[in-house]
mmCIF file of C-alpha atoms and ligand atoms in Angstrom:
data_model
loop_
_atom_site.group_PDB
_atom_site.id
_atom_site.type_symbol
_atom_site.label_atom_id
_atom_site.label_comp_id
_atom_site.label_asym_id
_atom_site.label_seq_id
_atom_site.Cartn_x
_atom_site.Cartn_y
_atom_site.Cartn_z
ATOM 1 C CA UNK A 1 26.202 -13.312 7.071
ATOM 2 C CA UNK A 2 26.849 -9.683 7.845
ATOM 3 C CA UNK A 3 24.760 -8.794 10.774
ATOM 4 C CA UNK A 4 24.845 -5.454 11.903
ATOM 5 C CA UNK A 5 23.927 -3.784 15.459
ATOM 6 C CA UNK A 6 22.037 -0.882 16.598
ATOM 7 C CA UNK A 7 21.072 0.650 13.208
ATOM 8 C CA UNK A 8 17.987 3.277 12.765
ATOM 9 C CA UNK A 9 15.668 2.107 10.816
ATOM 10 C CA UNK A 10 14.524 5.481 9.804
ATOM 11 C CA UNK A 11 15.200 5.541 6.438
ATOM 12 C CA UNK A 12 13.765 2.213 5.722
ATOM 13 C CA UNK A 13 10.299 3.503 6.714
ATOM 14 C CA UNK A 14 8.507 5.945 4.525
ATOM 15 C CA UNK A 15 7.156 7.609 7.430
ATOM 16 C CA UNK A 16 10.073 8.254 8.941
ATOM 17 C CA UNK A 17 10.053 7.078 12.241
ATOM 18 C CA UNK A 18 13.668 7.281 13.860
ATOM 19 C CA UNK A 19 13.429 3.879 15.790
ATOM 20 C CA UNK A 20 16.564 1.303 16.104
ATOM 21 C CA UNK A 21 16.598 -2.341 15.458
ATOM 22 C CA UNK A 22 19.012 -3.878 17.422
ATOM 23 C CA UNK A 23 20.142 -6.553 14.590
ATOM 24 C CA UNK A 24 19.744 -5.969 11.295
ATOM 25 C CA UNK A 25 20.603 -7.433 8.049
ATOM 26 C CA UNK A 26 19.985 -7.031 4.020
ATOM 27 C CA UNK A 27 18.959 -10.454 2.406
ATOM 28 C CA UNK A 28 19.912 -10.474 -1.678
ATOM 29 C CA UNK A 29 18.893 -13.648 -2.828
ATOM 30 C CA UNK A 30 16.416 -16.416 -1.882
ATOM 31 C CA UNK A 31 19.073 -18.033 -0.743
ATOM 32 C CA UNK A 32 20.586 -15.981 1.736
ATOM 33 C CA UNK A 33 17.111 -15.838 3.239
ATOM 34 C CA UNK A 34 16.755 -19.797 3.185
ATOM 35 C CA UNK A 35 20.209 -19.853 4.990
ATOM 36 C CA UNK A 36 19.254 -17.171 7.739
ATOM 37 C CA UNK A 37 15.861 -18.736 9.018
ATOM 38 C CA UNK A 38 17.711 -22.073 9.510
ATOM 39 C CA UNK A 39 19.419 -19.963 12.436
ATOM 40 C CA UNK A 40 16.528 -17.848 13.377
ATOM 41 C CA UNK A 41 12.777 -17.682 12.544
ATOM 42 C CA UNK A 42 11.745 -15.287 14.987
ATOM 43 C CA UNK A 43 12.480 -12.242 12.989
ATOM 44 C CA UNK A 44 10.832 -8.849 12.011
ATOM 45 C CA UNK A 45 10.438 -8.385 8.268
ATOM 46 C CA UNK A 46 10.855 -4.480 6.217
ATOM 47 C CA UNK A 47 11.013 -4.253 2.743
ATOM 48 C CA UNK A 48 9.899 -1.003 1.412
ATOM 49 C CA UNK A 49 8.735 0.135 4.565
ATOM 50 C CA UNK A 50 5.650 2.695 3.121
ATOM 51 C CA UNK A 51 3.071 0.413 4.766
ATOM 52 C CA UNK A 52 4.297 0.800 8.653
ATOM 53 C CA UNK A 53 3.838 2.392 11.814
ATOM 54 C CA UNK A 54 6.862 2.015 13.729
ATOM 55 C CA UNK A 55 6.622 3.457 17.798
ATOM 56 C CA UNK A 56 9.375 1.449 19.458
ATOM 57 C CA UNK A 57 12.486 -0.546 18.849
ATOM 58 C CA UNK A 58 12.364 -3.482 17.234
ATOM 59 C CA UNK A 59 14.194 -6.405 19.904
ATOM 60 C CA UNK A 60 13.913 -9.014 16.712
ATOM 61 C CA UNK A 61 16.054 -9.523 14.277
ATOM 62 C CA UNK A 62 15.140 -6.903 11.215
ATOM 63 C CA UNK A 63 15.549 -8.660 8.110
ATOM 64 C CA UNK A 64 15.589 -6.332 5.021
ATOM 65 C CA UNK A 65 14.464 -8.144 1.722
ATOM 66 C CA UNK A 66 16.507 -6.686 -1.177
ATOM 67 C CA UNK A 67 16.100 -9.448 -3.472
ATOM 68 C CA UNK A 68 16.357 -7.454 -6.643
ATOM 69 C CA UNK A 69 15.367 -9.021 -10.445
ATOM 70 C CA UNK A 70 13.128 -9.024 -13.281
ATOM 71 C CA UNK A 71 12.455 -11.809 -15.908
ATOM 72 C CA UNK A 72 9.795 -12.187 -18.966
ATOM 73 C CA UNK A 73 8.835 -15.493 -18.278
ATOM 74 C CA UNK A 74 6.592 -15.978 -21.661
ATOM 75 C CA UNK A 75 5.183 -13.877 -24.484
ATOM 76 C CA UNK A 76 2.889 -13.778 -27.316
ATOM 77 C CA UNK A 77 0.970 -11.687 -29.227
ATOM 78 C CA UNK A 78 -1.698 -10.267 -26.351
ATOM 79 C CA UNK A 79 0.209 -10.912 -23.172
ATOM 80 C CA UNK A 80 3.528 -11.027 -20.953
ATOM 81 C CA UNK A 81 4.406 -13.015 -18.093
ATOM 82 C CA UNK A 82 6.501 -11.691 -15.864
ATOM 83 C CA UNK A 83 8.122 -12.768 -12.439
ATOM 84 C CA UNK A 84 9.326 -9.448 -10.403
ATOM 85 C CA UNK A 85 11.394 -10.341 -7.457
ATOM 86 C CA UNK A 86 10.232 -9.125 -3.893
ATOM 87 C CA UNK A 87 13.259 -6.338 -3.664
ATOM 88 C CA UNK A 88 12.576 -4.471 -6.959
ATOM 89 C CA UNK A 89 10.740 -0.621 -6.072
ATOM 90 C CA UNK A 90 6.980 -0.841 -7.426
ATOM 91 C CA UNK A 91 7.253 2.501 -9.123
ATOM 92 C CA UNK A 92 10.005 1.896 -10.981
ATOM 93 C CA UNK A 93 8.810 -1.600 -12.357
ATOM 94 C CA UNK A 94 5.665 0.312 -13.422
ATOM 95 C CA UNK A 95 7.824 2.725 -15.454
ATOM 96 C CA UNK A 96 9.223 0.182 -17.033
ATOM 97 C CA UNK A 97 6.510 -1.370 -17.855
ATOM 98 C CA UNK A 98 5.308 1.364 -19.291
ATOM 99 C CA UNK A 99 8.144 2.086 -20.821
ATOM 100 C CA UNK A 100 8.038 -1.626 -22.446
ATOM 101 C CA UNK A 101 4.894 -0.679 -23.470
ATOM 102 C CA UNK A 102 3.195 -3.562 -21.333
ATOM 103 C CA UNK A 103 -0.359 -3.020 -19.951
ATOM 104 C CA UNK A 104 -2.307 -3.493 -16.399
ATOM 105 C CA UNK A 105 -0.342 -1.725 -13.798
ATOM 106 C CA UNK A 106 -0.466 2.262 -15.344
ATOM 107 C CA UNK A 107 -3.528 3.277 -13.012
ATOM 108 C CA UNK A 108 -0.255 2.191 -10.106
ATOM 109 C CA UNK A 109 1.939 4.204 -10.904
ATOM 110 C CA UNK A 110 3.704 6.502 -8.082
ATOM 111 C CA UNK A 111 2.742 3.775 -5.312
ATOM 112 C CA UNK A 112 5.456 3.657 -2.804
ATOM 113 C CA UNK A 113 6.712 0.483 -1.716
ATOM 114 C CA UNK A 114 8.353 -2.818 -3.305
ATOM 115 C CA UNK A 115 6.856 -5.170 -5.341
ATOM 116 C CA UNK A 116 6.952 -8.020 -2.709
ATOM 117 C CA UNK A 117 4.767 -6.167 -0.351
ATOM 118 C CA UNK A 118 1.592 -5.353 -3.256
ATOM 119 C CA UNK A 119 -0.207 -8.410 -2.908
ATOM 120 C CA UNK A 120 -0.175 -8.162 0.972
ATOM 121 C CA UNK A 121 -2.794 -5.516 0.921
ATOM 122 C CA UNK A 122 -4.009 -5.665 -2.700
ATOM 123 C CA UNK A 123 -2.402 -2.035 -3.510
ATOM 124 C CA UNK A 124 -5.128 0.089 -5.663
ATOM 125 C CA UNK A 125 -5.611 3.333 -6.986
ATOM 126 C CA UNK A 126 -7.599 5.157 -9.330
ATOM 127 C CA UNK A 127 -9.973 2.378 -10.495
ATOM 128 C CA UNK A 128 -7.312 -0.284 -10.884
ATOM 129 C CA UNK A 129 -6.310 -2.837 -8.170
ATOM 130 C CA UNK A 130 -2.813 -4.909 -8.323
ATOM 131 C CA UNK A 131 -5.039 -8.219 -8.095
ATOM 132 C CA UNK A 132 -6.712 -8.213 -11.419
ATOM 133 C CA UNK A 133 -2.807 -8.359 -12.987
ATOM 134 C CA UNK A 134 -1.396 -11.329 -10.333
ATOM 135 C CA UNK A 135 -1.261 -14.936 -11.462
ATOM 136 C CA UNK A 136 0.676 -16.077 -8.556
ATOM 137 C CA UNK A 137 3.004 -14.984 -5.634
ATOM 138 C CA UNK A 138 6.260 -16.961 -4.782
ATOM 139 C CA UNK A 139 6.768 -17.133 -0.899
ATOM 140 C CA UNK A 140 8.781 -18.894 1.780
ATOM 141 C CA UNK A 141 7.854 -20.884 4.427
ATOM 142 C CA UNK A 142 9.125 -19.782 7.514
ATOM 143 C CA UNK A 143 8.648 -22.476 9.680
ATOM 144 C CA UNK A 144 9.965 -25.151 6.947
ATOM 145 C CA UNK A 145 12.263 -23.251 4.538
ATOM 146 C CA UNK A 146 10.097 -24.565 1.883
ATOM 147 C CA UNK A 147 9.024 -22.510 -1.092
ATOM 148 C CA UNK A 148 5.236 -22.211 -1.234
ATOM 149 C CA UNK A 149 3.380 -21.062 -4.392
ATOM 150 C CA UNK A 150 0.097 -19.252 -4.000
ATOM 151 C CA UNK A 151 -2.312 -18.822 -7.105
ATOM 152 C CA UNK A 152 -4.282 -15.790 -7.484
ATOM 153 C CA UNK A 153 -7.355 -17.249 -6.011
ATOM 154 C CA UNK A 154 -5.275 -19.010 -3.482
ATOM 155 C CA UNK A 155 -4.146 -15.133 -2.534
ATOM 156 C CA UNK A 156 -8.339 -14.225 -1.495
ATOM 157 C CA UNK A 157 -7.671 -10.882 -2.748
ATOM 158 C CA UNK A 158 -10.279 -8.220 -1.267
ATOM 159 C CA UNK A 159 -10.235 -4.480 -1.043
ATOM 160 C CA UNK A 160 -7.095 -3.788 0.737
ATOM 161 C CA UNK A 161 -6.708 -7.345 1.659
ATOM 162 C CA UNK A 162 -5.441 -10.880 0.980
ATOM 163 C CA UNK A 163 -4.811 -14.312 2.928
ATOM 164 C CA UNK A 164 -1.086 -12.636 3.987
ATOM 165 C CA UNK A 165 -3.073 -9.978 6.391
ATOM 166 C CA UNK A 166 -5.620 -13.188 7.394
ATOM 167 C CA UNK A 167 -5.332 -17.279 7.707
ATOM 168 C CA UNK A 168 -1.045 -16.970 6.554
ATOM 169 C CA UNK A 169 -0.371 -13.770 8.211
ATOM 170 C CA UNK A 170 3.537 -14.265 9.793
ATOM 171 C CA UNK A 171 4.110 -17.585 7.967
ATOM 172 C CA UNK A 172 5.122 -17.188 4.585
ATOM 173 C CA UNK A 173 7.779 -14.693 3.042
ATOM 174 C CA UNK A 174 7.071 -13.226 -0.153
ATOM 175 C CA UNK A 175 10.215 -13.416 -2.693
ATOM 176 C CA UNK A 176 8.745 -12.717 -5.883
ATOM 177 C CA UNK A 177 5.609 -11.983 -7.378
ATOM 178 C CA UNK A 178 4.346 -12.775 -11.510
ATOM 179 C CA UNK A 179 1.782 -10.726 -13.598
ATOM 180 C CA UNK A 180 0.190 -11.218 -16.445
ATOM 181 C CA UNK A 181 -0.147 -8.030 -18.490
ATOM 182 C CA UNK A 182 -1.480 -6.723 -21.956
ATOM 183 C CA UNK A 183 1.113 -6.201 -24.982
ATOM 184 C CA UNK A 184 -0.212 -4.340 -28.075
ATOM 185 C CA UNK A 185 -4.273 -4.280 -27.107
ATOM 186 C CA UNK A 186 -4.543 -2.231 -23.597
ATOM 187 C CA UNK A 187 -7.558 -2.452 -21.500
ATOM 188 C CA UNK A 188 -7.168 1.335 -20.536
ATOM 189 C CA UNK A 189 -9.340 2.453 -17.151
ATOM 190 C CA UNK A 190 -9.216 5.964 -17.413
ATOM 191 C CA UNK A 191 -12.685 6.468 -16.443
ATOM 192 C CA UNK A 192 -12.144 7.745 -12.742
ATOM 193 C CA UNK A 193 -13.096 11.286 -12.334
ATOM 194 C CA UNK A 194 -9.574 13.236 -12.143
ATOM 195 C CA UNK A 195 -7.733 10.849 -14.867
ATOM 196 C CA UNK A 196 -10.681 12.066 -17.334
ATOM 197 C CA UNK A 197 -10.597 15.667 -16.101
ATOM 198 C CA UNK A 198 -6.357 15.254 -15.933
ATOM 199 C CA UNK A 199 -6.177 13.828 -19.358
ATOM 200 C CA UNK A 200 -8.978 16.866 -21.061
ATOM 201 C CA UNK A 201 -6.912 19.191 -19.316
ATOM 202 C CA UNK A 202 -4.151 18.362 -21.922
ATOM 203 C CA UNK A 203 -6.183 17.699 -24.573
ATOM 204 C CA UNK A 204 -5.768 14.154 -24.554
ATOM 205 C CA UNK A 205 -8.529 12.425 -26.542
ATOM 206 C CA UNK A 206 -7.101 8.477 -27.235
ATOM 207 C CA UNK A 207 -4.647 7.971 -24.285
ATOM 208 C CA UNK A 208 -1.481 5.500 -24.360
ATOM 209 C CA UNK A 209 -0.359 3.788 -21.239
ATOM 210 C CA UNK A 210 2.344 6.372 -20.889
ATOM 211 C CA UNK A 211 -0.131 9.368 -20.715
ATOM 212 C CA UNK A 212 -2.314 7.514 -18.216
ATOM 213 C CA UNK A 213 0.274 7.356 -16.337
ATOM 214 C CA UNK A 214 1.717 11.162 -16.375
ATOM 215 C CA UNK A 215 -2.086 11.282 -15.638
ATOM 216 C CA UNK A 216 -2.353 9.569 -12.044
ATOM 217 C CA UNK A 217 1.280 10.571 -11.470
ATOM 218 C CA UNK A 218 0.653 14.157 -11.684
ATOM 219 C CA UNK A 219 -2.975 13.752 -9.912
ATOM 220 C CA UNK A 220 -1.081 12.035 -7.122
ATOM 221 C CA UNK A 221 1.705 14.435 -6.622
ATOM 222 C CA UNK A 222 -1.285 17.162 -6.475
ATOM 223 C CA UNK A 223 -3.288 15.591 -2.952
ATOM 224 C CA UNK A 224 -0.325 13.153 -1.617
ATOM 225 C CA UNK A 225 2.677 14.415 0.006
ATOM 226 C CA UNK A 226 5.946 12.589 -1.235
ATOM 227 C CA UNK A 227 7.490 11.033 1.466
ATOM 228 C CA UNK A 228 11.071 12.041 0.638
ATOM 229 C CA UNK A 229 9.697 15.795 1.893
ATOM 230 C CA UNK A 230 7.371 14.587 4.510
ATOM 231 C CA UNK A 231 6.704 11.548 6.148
ATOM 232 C CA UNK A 232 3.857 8.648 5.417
ATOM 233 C CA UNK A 233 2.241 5.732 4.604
ATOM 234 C CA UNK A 234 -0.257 6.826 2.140
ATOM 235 C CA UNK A 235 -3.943 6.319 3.098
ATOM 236 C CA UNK A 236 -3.935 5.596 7.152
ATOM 237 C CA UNK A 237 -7.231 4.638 7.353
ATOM 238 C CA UNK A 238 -9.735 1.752 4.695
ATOM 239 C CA UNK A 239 -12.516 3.200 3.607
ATOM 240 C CA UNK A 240 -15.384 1.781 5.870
ATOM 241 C CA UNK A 241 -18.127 -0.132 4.675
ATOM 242 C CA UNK A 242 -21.236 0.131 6.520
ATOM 243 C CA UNK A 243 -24.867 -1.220 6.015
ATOM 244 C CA UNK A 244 -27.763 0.464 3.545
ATOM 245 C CA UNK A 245 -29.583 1.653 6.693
ATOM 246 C CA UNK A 246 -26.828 3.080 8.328
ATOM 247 C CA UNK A 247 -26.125 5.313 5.280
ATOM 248 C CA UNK A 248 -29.525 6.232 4.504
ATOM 249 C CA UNK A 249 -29.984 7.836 8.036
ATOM 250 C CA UNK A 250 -26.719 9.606 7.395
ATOM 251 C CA UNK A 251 -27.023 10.717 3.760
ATOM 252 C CA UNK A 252 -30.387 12.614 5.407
ATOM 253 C CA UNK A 253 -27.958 14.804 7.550
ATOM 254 C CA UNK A 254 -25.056 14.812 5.025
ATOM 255 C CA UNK A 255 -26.207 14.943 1.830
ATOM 256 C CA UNK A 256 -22.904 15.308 0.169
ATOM 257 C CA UNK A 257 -21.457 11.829 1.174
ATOM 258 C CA UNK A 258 -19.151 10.506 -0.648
ATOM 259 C CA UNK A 259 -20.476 6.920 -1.407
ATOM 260 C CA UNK A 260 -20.043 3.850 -3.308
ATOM 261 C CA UNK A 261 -22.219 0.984 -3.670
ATOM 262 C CA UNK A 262 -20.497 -2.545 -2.568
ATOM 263 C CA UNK A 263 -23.957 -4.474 -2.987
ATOM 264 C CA UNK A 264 -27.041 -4.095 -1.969
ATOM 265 C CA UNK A 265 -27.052 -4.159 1.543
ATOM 266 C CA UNK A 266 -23.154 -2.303 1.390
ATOM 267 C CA UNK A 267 -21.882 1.234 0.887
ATOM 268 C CA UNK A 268 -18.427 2.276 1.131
ATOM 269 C CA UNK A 269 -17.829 5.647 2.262
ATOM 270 C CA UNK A 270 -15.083 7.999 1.921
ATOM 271 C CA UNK A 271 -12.871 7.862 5.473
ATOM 272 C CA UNK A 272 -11.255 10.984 4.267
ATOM 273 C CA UNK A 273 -14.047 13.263 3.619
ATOM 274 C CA UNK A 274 -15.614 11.921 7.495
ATOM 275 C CA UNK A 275 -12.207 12.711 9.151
ATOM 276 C CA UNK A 276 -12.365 16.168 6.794
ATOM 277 C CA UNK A 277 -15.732 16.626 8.375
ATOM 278 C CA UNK A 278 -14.492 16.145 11.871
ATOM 279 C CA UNK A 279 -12.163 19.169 11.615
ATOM 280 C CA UNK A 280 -9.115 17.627 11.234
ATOM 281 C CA UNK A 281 -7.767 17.867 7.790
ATOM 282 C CA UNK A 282 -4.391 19.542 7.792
ATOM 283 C CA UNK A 283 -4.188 20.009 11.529
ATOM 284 C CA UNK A 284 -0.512 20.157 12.926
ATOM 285 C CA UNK A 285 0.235 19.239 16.477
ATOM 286 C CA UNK A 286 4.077 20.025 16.249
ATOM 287 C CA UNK A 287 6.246 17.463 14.431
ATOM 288 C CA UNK A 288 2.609 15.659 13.205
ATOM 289 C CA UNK A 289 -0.339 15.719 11.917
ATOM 290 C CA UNK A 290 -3.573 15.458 9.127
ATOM 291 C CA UNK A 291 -1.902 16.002 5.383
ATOM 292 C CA UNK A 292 -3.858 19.454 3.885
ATOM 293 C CA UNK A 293 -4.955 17.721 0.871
ATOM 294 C CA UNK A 294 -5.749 14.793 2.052
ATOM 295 C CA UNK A 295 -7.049 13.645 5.362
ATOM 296 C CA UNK A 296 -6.696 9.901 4.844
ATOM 297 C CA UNK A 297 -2.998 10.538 4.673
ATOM 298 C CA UNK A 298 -1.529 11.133 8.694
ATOM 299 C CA UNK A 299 2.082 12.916 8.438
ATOM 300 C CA UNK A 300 5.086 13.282 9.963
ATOM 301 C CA UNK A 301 7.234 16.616 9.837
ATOM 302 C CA UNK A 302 10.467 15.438 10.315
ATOM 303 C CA UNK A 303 10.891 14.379 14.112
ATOM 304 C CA UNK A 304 7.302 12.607 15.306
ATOM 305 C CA UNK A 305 7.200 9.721 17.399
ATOM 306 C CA UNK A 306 5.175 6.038 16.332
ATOM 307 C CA UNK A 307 3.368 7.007 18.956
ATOM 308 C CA UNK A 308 2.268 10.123 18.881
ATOM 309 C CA UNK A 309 1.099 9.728 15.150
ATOM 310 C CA UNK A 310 -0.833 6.224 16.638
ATOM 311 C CA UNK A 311 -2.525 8.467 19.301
ATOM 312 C CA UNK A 312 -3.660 11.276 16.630
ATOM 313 C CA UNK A 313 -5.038 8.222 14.746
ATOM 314 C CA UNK A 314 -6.865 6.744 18.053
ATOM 315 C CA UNK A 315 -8.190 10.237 18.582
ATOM 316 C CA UNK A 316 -9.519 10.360 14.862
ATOM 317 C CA UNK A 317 -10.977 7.033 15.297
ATOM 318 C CA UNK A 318 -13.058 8.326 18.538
ATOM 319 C CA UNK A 319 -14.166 11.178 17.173
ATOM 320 C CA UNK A 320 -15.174 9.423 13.957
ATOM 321 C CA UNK A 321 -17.331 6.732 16.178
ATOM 322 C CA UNK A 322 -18.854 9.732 18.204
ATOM 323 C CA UNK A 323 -19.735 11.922 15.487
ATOM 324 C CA UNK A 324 -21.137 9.301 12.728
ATOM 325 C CA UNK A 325 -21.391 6.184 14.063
ATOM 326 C CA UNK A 326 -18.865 4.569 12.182
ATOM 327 C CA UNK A 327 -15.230 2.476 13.317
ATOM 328 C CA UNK A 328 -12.417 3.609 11.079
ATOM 329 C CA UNK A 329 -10.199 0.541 10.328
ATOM 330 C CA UNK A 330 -6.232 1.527 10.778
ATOM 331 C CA UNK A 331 -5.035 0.318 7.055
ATOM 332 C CA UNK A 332 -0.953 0.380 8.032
ATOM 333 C CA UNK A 333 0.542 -2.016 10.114
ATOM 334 C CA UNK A 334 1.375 -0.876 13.356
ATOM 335 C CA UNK A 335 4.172 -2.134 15.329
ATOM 336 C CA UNK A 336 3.582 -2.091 17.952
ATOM 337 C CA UNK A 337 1.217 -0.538 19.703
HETATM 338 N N1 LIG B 401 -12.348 13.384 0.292
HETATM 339 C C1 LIG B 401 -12.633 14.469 1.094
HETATM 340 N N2 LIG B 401 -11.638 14.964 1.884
HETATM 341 C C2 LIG B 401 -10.397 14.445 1.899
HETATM 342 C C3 LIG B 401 -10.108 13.337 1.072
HETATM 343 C C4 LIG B 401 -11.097 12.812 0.266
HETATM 344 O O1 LIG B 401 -13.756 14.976 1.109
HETATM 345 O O2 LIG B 401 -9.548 14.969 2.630
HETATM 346 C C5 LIG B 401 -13.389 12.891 -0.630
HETATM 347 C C6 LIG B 401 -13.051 13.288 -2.071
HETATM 348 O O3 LIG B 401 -13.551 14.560 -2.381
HETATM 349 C C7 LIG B 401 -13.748 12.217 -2.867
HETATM 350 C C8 LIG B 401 -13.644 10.998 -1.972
HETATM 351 O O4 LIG B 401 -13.391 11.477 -0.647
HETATM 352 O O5 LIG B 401 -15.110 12.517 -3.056
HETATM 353 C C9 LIG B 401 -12.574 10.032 -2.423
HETATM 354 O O6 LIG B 401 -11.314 10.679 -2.397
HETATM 355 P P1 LIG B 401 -10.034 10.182 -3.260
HETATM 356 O O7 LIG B 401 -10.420 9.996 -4.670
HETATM 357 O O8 LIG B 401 -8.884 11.078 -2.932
HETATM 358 O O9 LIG B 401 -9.747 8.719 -2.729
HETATM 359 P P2 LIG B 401 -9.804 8.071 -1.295
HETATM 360 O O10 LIG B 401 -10.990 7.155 -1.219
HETATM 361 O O11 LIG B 401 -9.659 9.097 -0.241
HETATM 362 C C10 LIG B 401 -8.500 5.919 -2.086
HETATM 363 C C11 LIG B 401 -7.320 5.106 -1.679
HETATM 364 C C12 LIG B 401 -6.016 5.813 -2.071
HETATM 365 C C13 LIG B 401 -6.016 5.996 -3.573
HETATM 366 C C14 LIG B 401 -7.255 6.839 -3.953
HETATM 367 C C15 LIG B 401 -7.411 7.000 -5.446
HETATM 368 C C16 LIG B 401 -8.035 3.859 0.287
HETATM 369 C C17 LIG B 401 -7.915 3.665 1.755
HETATM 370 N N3 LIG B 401 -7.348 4.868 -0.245
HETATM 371 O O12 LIG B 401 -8.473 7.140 -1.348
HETATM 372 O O13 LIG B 401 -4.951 4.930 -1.744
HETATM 373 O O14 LIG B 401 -4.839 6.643 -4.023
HETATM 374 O O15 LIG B 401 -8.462 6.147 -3.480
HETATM 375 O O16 LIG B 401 -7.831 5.810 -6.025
HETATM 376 O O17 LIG B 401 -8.748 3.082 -0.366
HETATM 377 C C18 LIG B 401 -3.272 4.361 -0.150
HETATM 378 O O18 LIG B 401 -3.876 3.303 0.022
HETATM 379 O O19 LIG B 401 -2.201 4.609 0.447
HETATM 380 C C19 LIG B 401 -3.832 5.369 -1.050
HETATM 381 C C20 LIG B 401 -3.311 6.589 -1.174
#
């Protein structure tokens, strides 16, 4: 086992953050990771890092999963099964899905991250979520070594959640992850608002999978910075979800909120267009600060501290409270605080 010392973890973080783990090692098979945790449990997990807030050096063990592999499990006529181990990038197994011509993940593409990290937090985007495509998630048991199979329902997928944020959260490591998706008849969802206006704008009347794509790719590389040029972690903040009554009395002040209904008694509102509100969209303080296009996305400019990017996000939050009335809920994990 080929532990190494002292290495910055700064390129294994989408955002960026130069902090050093003291041990760290690469895990390529199942195996491997079976073998490891029979030595040591305690350990700090990164895979594609694009979900993290990291402000200090991590004393565990840092255990990269780069389990890599893709197999068709079944086929017929409609569908494909497919396993996807945890390793593989999530952008590039949508391409090649694509490219396969194999429907469901399309509205996904350009998502940072691995695959073994998209049921953690239910990954969604442009009117698709990565739930509605899941039929079950392979993990490990830390504590036992035993491997643990969780069925879509057994996941309790929810916007931006699942049981690995709740009940599981630390006990189980995710090594590969199957989907069921469309072959030949595709559901297509290109109903949200800038995949219709993206597609019109080329003249695109019957879409495939591949132009739906091209579609959210080229919508996302329009509001959300890529974090090879400057670091993230995508949307910083859920959208909060406050009560009828609440957003009544608001929508009488602000009649432009952005809004959408949950259930009767529920309204989601847009977190990006409040912190937008509250002055701060594409502030720079330095080496961080509020993206320009989009102020759900918090960025770093090449040489921020965890910290300071957690404090801009605490002073959001305040101001937020203050101004509406509402709690902004931190999406990415921060470690730690
Ligand atoms: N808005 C503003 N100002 C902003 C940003 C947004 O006024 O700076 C308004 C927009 O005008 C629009 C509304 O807020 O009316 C919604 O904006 P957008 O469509 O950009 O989506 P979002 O709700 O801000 C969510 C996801 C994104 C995902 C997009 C598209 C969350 C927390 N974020 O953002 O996910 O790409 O929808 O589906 O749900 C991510 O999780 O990392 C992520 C990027």
């Amino acid at each position: 086992m080929n532990i190494q010392q002292n290495i910055s973890l700064k390129s294994y973080n989408t955002f960026g953050i130069s902090v050093y783990a003291k041990r760290f090692i690469s895990v390529t098979s199942v195996y491997e990771l079976q073998q490891l945790l029979k030595i040591e449990k305690d350990v700090f997990l990164i895979s594609g890092g694009s979900n993290m807030l990291l402000t200090k050096d991590i004393e565990k063990l840092v255990v990269h999963i780069d389990i890599k592999g893709i197999s068709v499990d079944q086929e017929n006529n409609d569908a494909v099964y497919i396993t996807v181990n945890a390793g593989e990038n999530w952008h590039e197994f949508v391409l090649w899905c694509v490219s396969e011509n194999y429907g469901g993940l399309e509205n996904l593409s350009l998502i940072p991250g691995n695959v073994g990290t998209c049921p953690i937090q239910n990954i969604g985007a442009y009117g698709a979520e990565v739930k509605d495509t899941i039929t079950k998630v392979e993990t490990l048991n830390i504590e036992t070594g035993k491997m643990v199979e969780f069925s879509n329902v057994a996941c309790k997928f929810g916007y931006r959640n699942s049981i690995f944020k709740n009940d599981v959260k630390g006990k189980y490591i995710i090594t590969s992850v199957s989907f069921q998706l469309t072959k030949n008849t595709h559901d297509l969802n290109s109903s949200y608002g800038a995949i219709e206006s993206e597609l019109a704008s080329k003249k695109i009347k019957n879409p495939t999978l591949r132009d739906i794509s091209e579609a959210v790719i080229a919508i996302r590389k329009s509001k959300l910075p890529d974090p090879k040029e400057i670091g993230n972690s995508g949307s910083f903040f859920k959208n909060p979800i406050i009560t009828k009554t609440q957003f009544l009395e608001l929508q009488k002040e602000y009649p432009n909120i952005p809004s959408y209904i949950i259930s009767d008694t529920k309204i989601k509102v847009s977190a990006g267009w409040l912190i937008e509100q509250s002055g701060f969209k594409g502030k720079r303080f330095g080496e961080y600060g509020v993206h320009e296009k989009q102020a759900l996305v918090l960025v770093n400019y090449g040489n921020a501290t965890g910290k300071e990017i957690f404090l801009l996000a605490e002073k959001i939050q305040t101001t937020i409270l203050t101004k509406f009335g509402i709690s902004l809920e931190i999406e990415v994990n921060v470690f730690e605080k």
